């Protein structure tokens, strides 16, 4: 069992181990029950055990995801700028997540750009998109150290500002920005790198970041197209050329061709997150274009890029996020993990433009699949976000030198809390200033009565209350124990012990006098001689 449990095993291993345990336990089973009952209960234990281990595995996965969210993992910023893996060809349903990865707001209440891009790719290889160029440019910050000009000399008067709030993990990552980004402001990073393929990578920064971004969609930001932006693999050329000819997707000019390609996807395709097993070994893209005609955004974006290239239009594959959900609670746009998207960038009219052929209802379909607990999660996320924001502002306001001010403050608070802690000394509660706080009942003289009866073999049991003990002694000769006086003494003890309305000192004085009188009446020798 010990050697096998640490390795990945299949169902046969579970039931094999279950059988061995059953054989061992059968030898030591309770013979008072019928074998059939034992077998029934043991079989039920096996079924529950098998279901339970599956449930525990799923629970572990869920808890792990939630812990990563609480620790700040967001999913934003962890893209590879030079390669991205798609889910093209994968079977089953794509898993969606409701976690918020970005908060976006436009300047003066303006609607921010609909697309925030991680980067663009130009080589399609199997299920992956790659970047042919790996050259990046290091951006030098302005004198403030928090402002970075991505495209020096660009005209900024036509641009608009937006604010993005997200998390960057692992001491750096990709910052999603709209196409045509010109300038970053309010960003504390050791290094900012920009690529002509559209991505912006941050280094020396981790945790929550908030950046102002100036962008102009008309600004030529990406590198001009080359031959690679028109290339299609030989294995797909025939299939794509057939579609181009059948549906007349290559027109007299680029604008007309783009319109025809958009109509082609809109009229003949549908959006789905589920891909079924086909049973054949056909190329996933060929199967999408000829058979299923249904898929998620990665299918549409890849197919669009390939068809545009076959029609003579330079195109690239882009990944990022769609900004569409406005939150009245947070007064900004929320971007969730399920808003991750892929689309095509086409070079028309001397600049790169967004071409998104994914059916427009994809956002509605994903919204319908969201959990009913999403609003509750959003409320918690909103509270946690503002708490973190307040803390970061506090630390930035104090500065690095101000953090040392917190050390003596924390030490003083710890000292005060330790001084306020109450200490017990010999049954008494002592405050920090030495004053004795009497705890009612601990000073009761009734304990002398109990000690007397314990000495003559009639002591109170630990499980008995004083009144129950008094009732047990009732059967003994009244003349010897003065039972009625004892019962009165018990009630006097109860009054002193539990009545918060009586005067503690006065009740104790009265109780002591009653105890002294009662003990004076008792004759130890006569009680000891009683049968």
XYZ file of C-alpha atoms in Angstrom:
531
model
C 0.000 0.000 0.000
C 2.759 2.469 0.927
C 4.788 1.816 -2.212
C 1.803 1.929 -4.540
C 0.006 4.996 -3.246
C 2.710 7.405 -4.348
C 2.439 6.484 -8.026
C -0.185 7.206 -10.667
C -2.412 4.146 -11.009
C -5.527 3.311 -13.004
C -8.889 1.980 -11.892
C -7.626 -1.614 -11.888
C -5.081 -0.688 -9.198
C -7.825 0.732 -6.966
C -10.056 -2.311 -7.170
C -7.094 -4.673 -6.900
C -6.019 -2.989 -3.691
C -9.645 -2.983 -2.559
C -9.809 -6.754 -3.076
C -6.617 -7.362 -1.105
C -7.923 -5.297 1.797
C -11.206 -7.187 1.683
C -9.386 -10.529 1.848
C -7.362 -9.346 4.865
C -10.368 -7.893 6.703
C -12.499 -10.971 5.974
C -10.231 -13.002 8.234
C -10.889 -10.761 11.234
C -14.527 -9.872 10.576
C -17.112 -9.907 13.370
C -18.626 -13.401 13.303
C -21.801 -12.138 14.915
C -23.051 -10.742 11.594
C -23.992 -12.650 8.447
C -21.362 -12.732 5.674
C -23.819 -11.170 3.209
C -24.252 -8.103 5.408
C -20.468 -7.768 5.754
C -20.011 -8.034 1.977
C -22.754 -5.462 1.340
C -21.241 -2.925 3.733
C -17.714 -3.508 2.464
C -18.885 -3.077 -1.152
C -20.644 0.170 -0.212
C -17.415 1.358 1.394
C -15.559 0.593 -1.839
C -18.033 2.530 -4.004
C -17.965 5.509 -1.644
C -14.174 5.343 -1.480
C -13.849 5.379 -5.255
C -16.270 8.311 -5.593
C -14.643 10.072 -2.673
C -11.120 9.982 -4.112
C -12.428 11.466 -7.367
C -14.226 14.184 -5.412
C -11.144 14.927 -3.335
C -9.053 15.278 -6.476
C -11.561 17.720 -7.959
C -11.780 19.609 -4.651
C -7.990 19.865 -4.564
C -8.014 21.396 -8.042
C -10.715 23.917 -7.099
C -9.003 24.903 -3.835
C -5.657 25.259 -5.622
C -7.201 27.622 -8.182
C -8.903 29.702 -5.479
C -5.724 29.921 -3.403
C -3.793 31.108 -6.460
C -6.457 33.780 -7.008
C -6.234 34.916 -3.374
C -2.446 35.041 -3.623
C -2.783 37.393 -6.545
C -2.414 35.059 -9.537
C -4.516 36.585 -12.257
C -3.576 34.986 -15.559
C -2.627 38.347 -17.045
C 0.965 38.983 -17.986
C 2.088 35.371 -18.315
C 1.930 35.183 -22.128
C 4.999 34.164 -24.100
C 5.645 37.070 -26.505
C 7.377 34.795 -29.009
C 5.080 31.766 -29.002
C 1.481 31.014 -28.072
C -0.202 27.628 -27.904
C -3.778 27.375 -29.150
C -6.524 24.897 -28.251
C -7.106 24.119 -31.923
C -7.688 20.394 -32.271
C -8.387 19.857 -28.560
C -11.431 17.744 -27.709
C -13.986 18.679 -25.058
C -15.207 21.925 -23.556
C -12.858 24.813 -22.932
C -12.861 25.756 -19.254
C -13.871 29.319 -18.512
C -13.111 31.321 -15.405
C -14.955 34.232 -13.823
C -11.892 35.682 -12.101
C -11.217 39.344 -12.824
C -7.823 39.893 -14.435
C -8.063 43.544 -15.534
C -9.888 46.693 -14.533
C -10.062 49.267 -17.325
C -11.423 52.804 -17.373
C -11.325 55.532 -20.005
C -10.358 59.151 -19.493
C -13.274 61.332 -18.287
C -15.695 58.430 -18.514
C -14.911 57.590 -22.134
C -15.370 54.061 -23.403
C -11.912 52.422 -23.577
C -10.711 50.541 -26.687
C -12.468 47.214 -27.203
C -9.251 45.225 -27.711
C -6.242 44.995 -25.392
C -3.433 43.102 -27.085
C -0.736 40.912 -25.588
C 1.053 40.612 -28.908
C 0.909 39.463 -32.527
C 2.378 36.385 -34.230
C 3.221 35.697 -37.862
C 4.182 31.995 -38.257
C 1.547 29.253 -37.968
C 3.017 25.877 -37.051
C 0.615 23.112 -36.167
C -1.327 24.346 -33.152
C 1.161 27.101 -32.332
C 1.755 30.640 -33.519
C 5.320 31.957 -33.448
C 7.111 35.259 -33.875
C 9.720 35.360 -36.613
C 11.459 38.362 -35.085
C 12.680 38.177 -31.491
C 14.209 41.632 -31.408
C 12.974 43.973 -28.691
C 13.704 47.583 -27.883
C 14.514 48.743 -24.358
C 12.633 51.909 -23.523
C 14.407 54.613 -21.538
C 12.158 56.233 -18.924
C 11.641 59.939 -18.577
C 13.236 61.844 -15.708
C 10.400 60.949 -13.328
C 11.198 57.270 -13.817
C 7.486 56.505 -14.136
C 6.803 57.634 -17.688
C 7.817 55.679 -20.773
C 7.507 56.811 -24.403
C 6.924 53.766 -26.598
C 6.955 55.656 -29.931
C 8.968 58.893 -29.760
C 7.818 61.538 -32.209
C 4.301 60.114 -32.554
C 1.458 62.591 -32.711
C -0.271 62.482 -29.346
C -3.037 65.033 -29.871
C -5.334 62.427 -31.459
C -4.772 59.826 -28.770
C -6.872 59.132 -25.700
C -5.893 57.982 -22.217
C -7.099 54.890 -20.440
C -6.157 53.330 -17.103
C -5.414 49.641 -16.634
C -5.206 47.956 -13.247
C -3.885 44.386 -13.150
C -1.298 42.125 -11.561
C 2.066 41.139 -12.978
C 3.640 38.023 -11.490
C 7.085 36.443 -11.443
C 8.890 39.793 -11.354
C 7.669 40.745 -14.803
C 5.327 39.951 -17.657
C 3.305 41.240 -20.585
C 1.211 44.364 -20.106
C -1.965 44.205 -22.250
C -2.299 47.464 -24.218
C -4.475 48.639 -27.115
C -2.988 48.726 -30.628
C -1.334 52.073 -31.285
C -0.012 52.582 -27.750
C 2.219 55.660 -27.602
C 3.036 56.375 -23.953
C 2.865 54.760 -20.480
C 2.543 56.857 -17.334
C 2.541 56.157 -13.596
C 4.342 52.848 -14.019
C 7.129 51.877 -11.630
C 9.251 49.276 -13.396
C 12.943 48.592 -13.635
C 12.718 47.981 -17.351
C 10.188 48.271 -20.174
C 10.711 46.494 -23.485
C 8.641 46.984 -26.636
C 8.459 44.917 -29.775
C 7.332 46.013 -33.226
C 5.033 42.982 -33.165
C 2.935 44.708 -30.541
C 3.839 43.429 -27.086
C 5.134 45.427 -24.113
C 7.078 43.508 -21.482
C 7.767 44.756 -17.958
C 10.653 43.667 -15.754
C 11.430 44.310 -12.110
C 7.807 44.708 -11.114
C 5.511 42.242 -9.371
C 2.097 42.457 -7.801
C -0.610 44.986 -8.490
C 0.167 47.697 -11.023
C -1.853 50.640 -12.244
C -0.782 52.350 -15.455
C -2.130 55.186 -17.596
C -1.846 54.469 -21.306
C -2.044 56.884 -24.228
C -3.127 55.161 -27.434
C -4.177 56.179 -30.926
C -5.611 53.379 -33.119
C -4.568 55.356 -36.222
C -0.956 55.455 -35.082
C 1.278 53.030 -37.046
C 2.898 51.099 -34.220
C 3.699 47.605 -35.542
C 6.468 46.796 -37.964
C 5.528 47.022 -41.639
C 4.425 43.761 -43.303
C 6.880 41.476 -45.049
C 6.768 38.308 -47.061
C 6.159 36.224 -43.960
C 2.822 38.022 -43.450
C 1.615 36.552 -46.755
C 3.035 33.047 -46.326
C 0.849 29.929 -46.090
C 2.161 26.388 -45.722
C 2.087 24.169 -48.803
C -0.081 21.593 -47.020
C -2.896 24.141 -46.633
C -2.638 26.099 -49.851
C -4.820 23.768 -51.926
C -7.566 23.631 -49.308
C -7.603 27.404 -48.837
C -7.442 28.108 -52.576
C -10.508 25.917 -53.047
C -12.454 27.984 -50.512
C -11.255 31.260 -52.032
C -12.544 30.187 -55.432
C -15.780 28.584 -54.245
C -16.968 31.556 -52.212
C -15.272 34.305 -54.205
C -13.294 35.648 -51.288
C -10.650 37.368 -53.394
C -12.215 40.518 -54.861
C -11.096 43.499 -56.910
C -9.549 45.282 -53.928
C -8.529 44.588 -50.343
C -11.575 46.237 -48.757
C -13.952 44.121 -50.820
C -11.998 40.960 -50.015
C -12.123 41.681 -46.285
C -15.869 42.248 -46.475
C -16.325 38.954 -48.345
C -14.253 37.043 -45.771
C -16.271 38.589 -42.940
C -19.560 37.650 -44.639
C -18.275 34.120 -45.232
C -17.695 33.467 -41.541
C -20.852 35.283 -40.456
C -23.137 33.350 -42.821
C -21.675 29.843 -42.620
C -20.109 29.429 -39.151
C -21.164 29.388 -35.514
C -19.397 29.792 -32.177
C -18.916 26.925 -29.717
C -16.571 26.024 -26.870
C -17.146 22.294 -27.363
C -15.162 20.182 -29.828
C -16.221 16.566 -30.331
C -14.009 13.649 -31.270
C -14.072 13.292 -35.038
C -12.564 9.842 -35.405
C -10.372 10.896 -38.347
C -6.862 12.308 -38.618
C -7.726 15.356 -40.693
C -6.026 18.681 -40.078
C -8.056 20.537 -37.388
C -8.191 23.713 -39.485
C -9.384 21.795 -42.541
C -12.021 20.049 -40.429
C -13.179 23.418 -39.062
C -13.481 25.029 -42.507
C -15.090 22.080 -44.322
C -16.983 19.952 -41.767
C -17.786 21.314 -38.319
C -17.857 25.024 -39.219
C -18.065 25.713 -35.489
C -15.323 26.594 -33.025
C -13.922 29.157 -30.635
C -12.034 32.375 -31.343
C -8.674 30.690 -32.027
C -10.206 28.792 -34.949
C -11.752 31.946 -36.417
C -8.630 34.076 -35.954
C -6.297 31.475 -37.467
C -8.595 30.775 -40.408
C -9.045 34.501 -41.039
C -5.296 35.117 -41.124
C -4.728 32.248 -43.562
C -7.596 33.258 -45.873
C -6.485 36.908 -45.878
C -2.961 35.880 -46.825
C -4.296 33.703 -49.642
C -6.279 36.730 -50.835
C -3.104 38.808 -50.907
C -3.735 40.761 -47.679
C -0.917 40.791 -45.067
C -2.272 39.416 -41.807
C -1.117 38.391 -38.331
C -2.590 36.455 -35.421
C -3.173 38.476 -32.217
C -4.092 37.484 -28.671
C -5.356 39.547 -25.778
C -8.583 40.584 -24.109
C -11.931 42.066 -25.085
C -13.241 44.965 -22.987
C -17.042 44.813 -22.867
C -18.397 44.346 -19.319
C -19.094 47.536 -17.365
C -19.464 47.344 -13.587
C -21.670 49.950 -11.927
C -20.265 48.910 -8.567
C -16.652 49.598 -9.532
C -17.390 52.347 -12.087
C -15.058 50.730 -14.604
C -14.858 47.895 -17.120
C -14.058 44.410 -15.836
C -12.071 41.957 -17.921
C -12.400 38.350 -16.789
C -10.327 35.322 -17.707
C -13.141 34.176 -20.002
C -12.770 37.432 -21.963
C -9.437 36.206 -23.351
C -9.686 36.432 -27.119
C -7.862 35.964 -30.420
C -8.358 37.944 -33.620
C -6.603 38.888 -36.848
C -4.604 42.033 -37.599
C -4.688 42.968 -41.303
C -2.620 45.573 -43.117
C -4.993 47.792 -45.104
C -4.724 51.453 -46.066
C -1.137 51.743 -44.883
C -1.752 50.603 -41.286
C -2.588 47.529 -39.245
C -6.274 47.124 -38.337
C -8.286 44.708 -36.219
C -10.351 42.115 -38.094
C -12.446 39.976 -35.742
C -14.565 37.377 -37.529
C -15.637 35.473 -34.403
C -19.463 35.581 -34.241
C -20.580 38.485 -32.088
C -22.709 36.327 -29.813
C -19.640 34.650 -28.279
C -19.675 37.047 -25.331
C -23.370 36.374 -24.677
C -22.840 32.612 -24.830
C -20.010 32.770 -22.316
C -22.056 35.092 -20.107
C -24.858 32.518 -20.031
C -22.466 29.852 -18.767
C -21.316 31.983 -15.815
C -22.095 30.902 -12.256
C -24.975 32.330 -10.206
C -22.394 33.027 -7.494
C -20.453 35.399 -9.746
C -21.986 38.584 -8.200
C -20.958 37.406 -4.730
C -17.442 36.716 -5.954
C -17.340 40.137 -7.621
C -18.330 41.796 -4.347
C -15.535 40.031 -2.495
C -13.078 40.883 -5.287
C -14.124 44.532 -5.155
C -13.560 44.711 -1.376
C -10.210 42.933 -1.576
C -9.108 45.132 -4.474
C -9.814 48.371 -2.609
C -8.135 47.045 0.533
C -4.991 46.256 -1.467
C -5.227 49.616 -3.220
C -5.478 51.455 0.112
C -2.497 49.537 1.484
C -0.345 50.258 -1.563
C -1.198 53.960 -1.369
C -0.337 53.966 2.323
C 3.046 52.396 1.669
C 3.778 54.693 -1.261
C 2.806 57.686 0.856
C 5.094 56.637 3.677
C 7.956 55.832 1.342
C 10.749 53.409 2.084
C 11.875 55.486 5.059
C 8.354 55.598 6.450
C 8.270 51.831 6.747
C 10.751 52.068 9.595
C 8.236 54.235 11.421
C 5.874 51.244 11.508
C 8.396 49.156 13.458
C 8.213 51.101 16.774
C 4.453 51.527 16.337
C 4.022 47.764 15.967
C 6.316 47.143 18.955
C 4.296 49.550 21.112
C 1.018 47.855 20.123
C 2.398 44.422 20.948
C 3.607 45.712 24.329
C 0.221 47.198 25.179
C -1.611 44.015 24.188
C 0.684 41.889 26.325
C 0.161 44.198 29.320
C -3.598 43.984 28.980
C -3.519 40.203 29.090
C -5.026 38.889 32.298
C -3.067 36.541 34.507
C -4.309 34.007 36.989
C -2.541 33.844 40.315
C -3.799 31.309 42.894
C -7.386 31.443 41.689
C -7.453 35.243 41.489
C -7.537 37.400 38.368
C -4.868 40.092 38.433
C -5.040 43.127 36.131
C -1.917 44.722 34.602
C -1.787 47.357 37.328
C -1.838 44.753 40.092
C -5.440 45.260 41.153
C -7.158 42.044 42.262
C -10.420 41.248 40.528
C -12.384 38.736 42.654
C -13.989 36.032 40.564
C -17.242 35.228 42.302
C -17.360 31.746 43.814
C -13.634 30.990 43.943
C -13.548 32.529 47.429
C -16.591 30.591 48.729
C -16.120 29.041 52.214
C -18.459 26.223 51.212
C -15.309 24.338 50.224
C -14.648 23.837 53.972
C -17.902 21.889 54.257
C -16.954 19.704 51.318
C -13.535 19.051 52.851
C -15.145 17.988 56.126
C -17.438 15.443 54.505
C -14.626 14.153 52.318
C -12.724 13.391 55.521
C -15.571 11.207 56.836
C -16.128 9.360 53.556
C -19.168 11.322 52.346
C -17.453 13.660 49.885
C -19.085 15.102 46.802
C -18.430 13.280 43.563
C -16.904 15.159 40.628
C -20.016 14.492 38.573
C -22.360 15.933 41.219
C -23.460 19.494 41.723
C -23.631 20.666 45.353
C -27.429 20.401 45.263
C -27.328 16.846 43.871
C -24.796 15.895 46.513
C -27.058 17.357 49.189
C -29.946 15.229 47.894
C -27.807 12.094 48.133
C -27.100 12.851 51.805
C -30.801 13.345 52.543
C -31.320 9.716 53.467
C -28.844 9.916 56.332
C -30.148 10.634 59.855
C -31.256 14.254 60.027
C -30.025 14.582 63.598
C -26.441 13.765 62.650
C -26.068 15.890 59.487
C -28.552 18.667 60.095
C -29.718 18.202 56.516
C -31.997 21.238 56.352
C -29.156 23.500 57.465
C -26.898 21.902 54.824
C -29.471 22.538 52.102
C -29.829 26.151 53.232
C -26.040 26.451 53.138
C -25.955 25.138 49.554
C -28.494 27.732 48.446
C -26.442 30.440 50.168
C -23.374 29.218 48.260
C -25.332 29.314 44.981
C -26.425 32.850 45.678
C -22.854 33.960 46.268
C -21.527 31.979 43.302
C -24.050 32.787 40.595
C -26.207 35.791 41.568
C -24.657 38.861 39.890
C -27.075 41.168 41.696
C -25.903 40.554 45.255
C -23.106 42.339 47.036
C -20.043 40.071 46.796
C -18.422 41.082 50.071
C -21.661 40.967 52.060
C -22.710 37.572 50.631
C -19.282 36.126 51.355
C -19.362 37.391 54.953
C -22.824 35.837 55.443
C -21.739 32.550 53.868
C -18.646 32.329 56.084
C -20.754 32.856 59.210
C -23.220 30.122 58.127
C -20.393 27.686 57.378
C -18.796 28.289 60.790
C -22.095 27.704 62.607
C -22.834 24.551 60.606
C -19.428 23.001 61.153
C -19.736 23.696 64.893
C -22.908 21.598 64.994
C -21.353 18.549 63.377
C -19.823 15.749 65.456
C -17.101 14.018 63.495
C -16.932 10.929 65.748
C -20.666 10.248 65.639
C -20.794 10.684 61.870
C -17.868 8.303 61.365
C -19.638 5.634 63.456
C -22.811 5.795 61.370
C -23.511 2.627 59.350
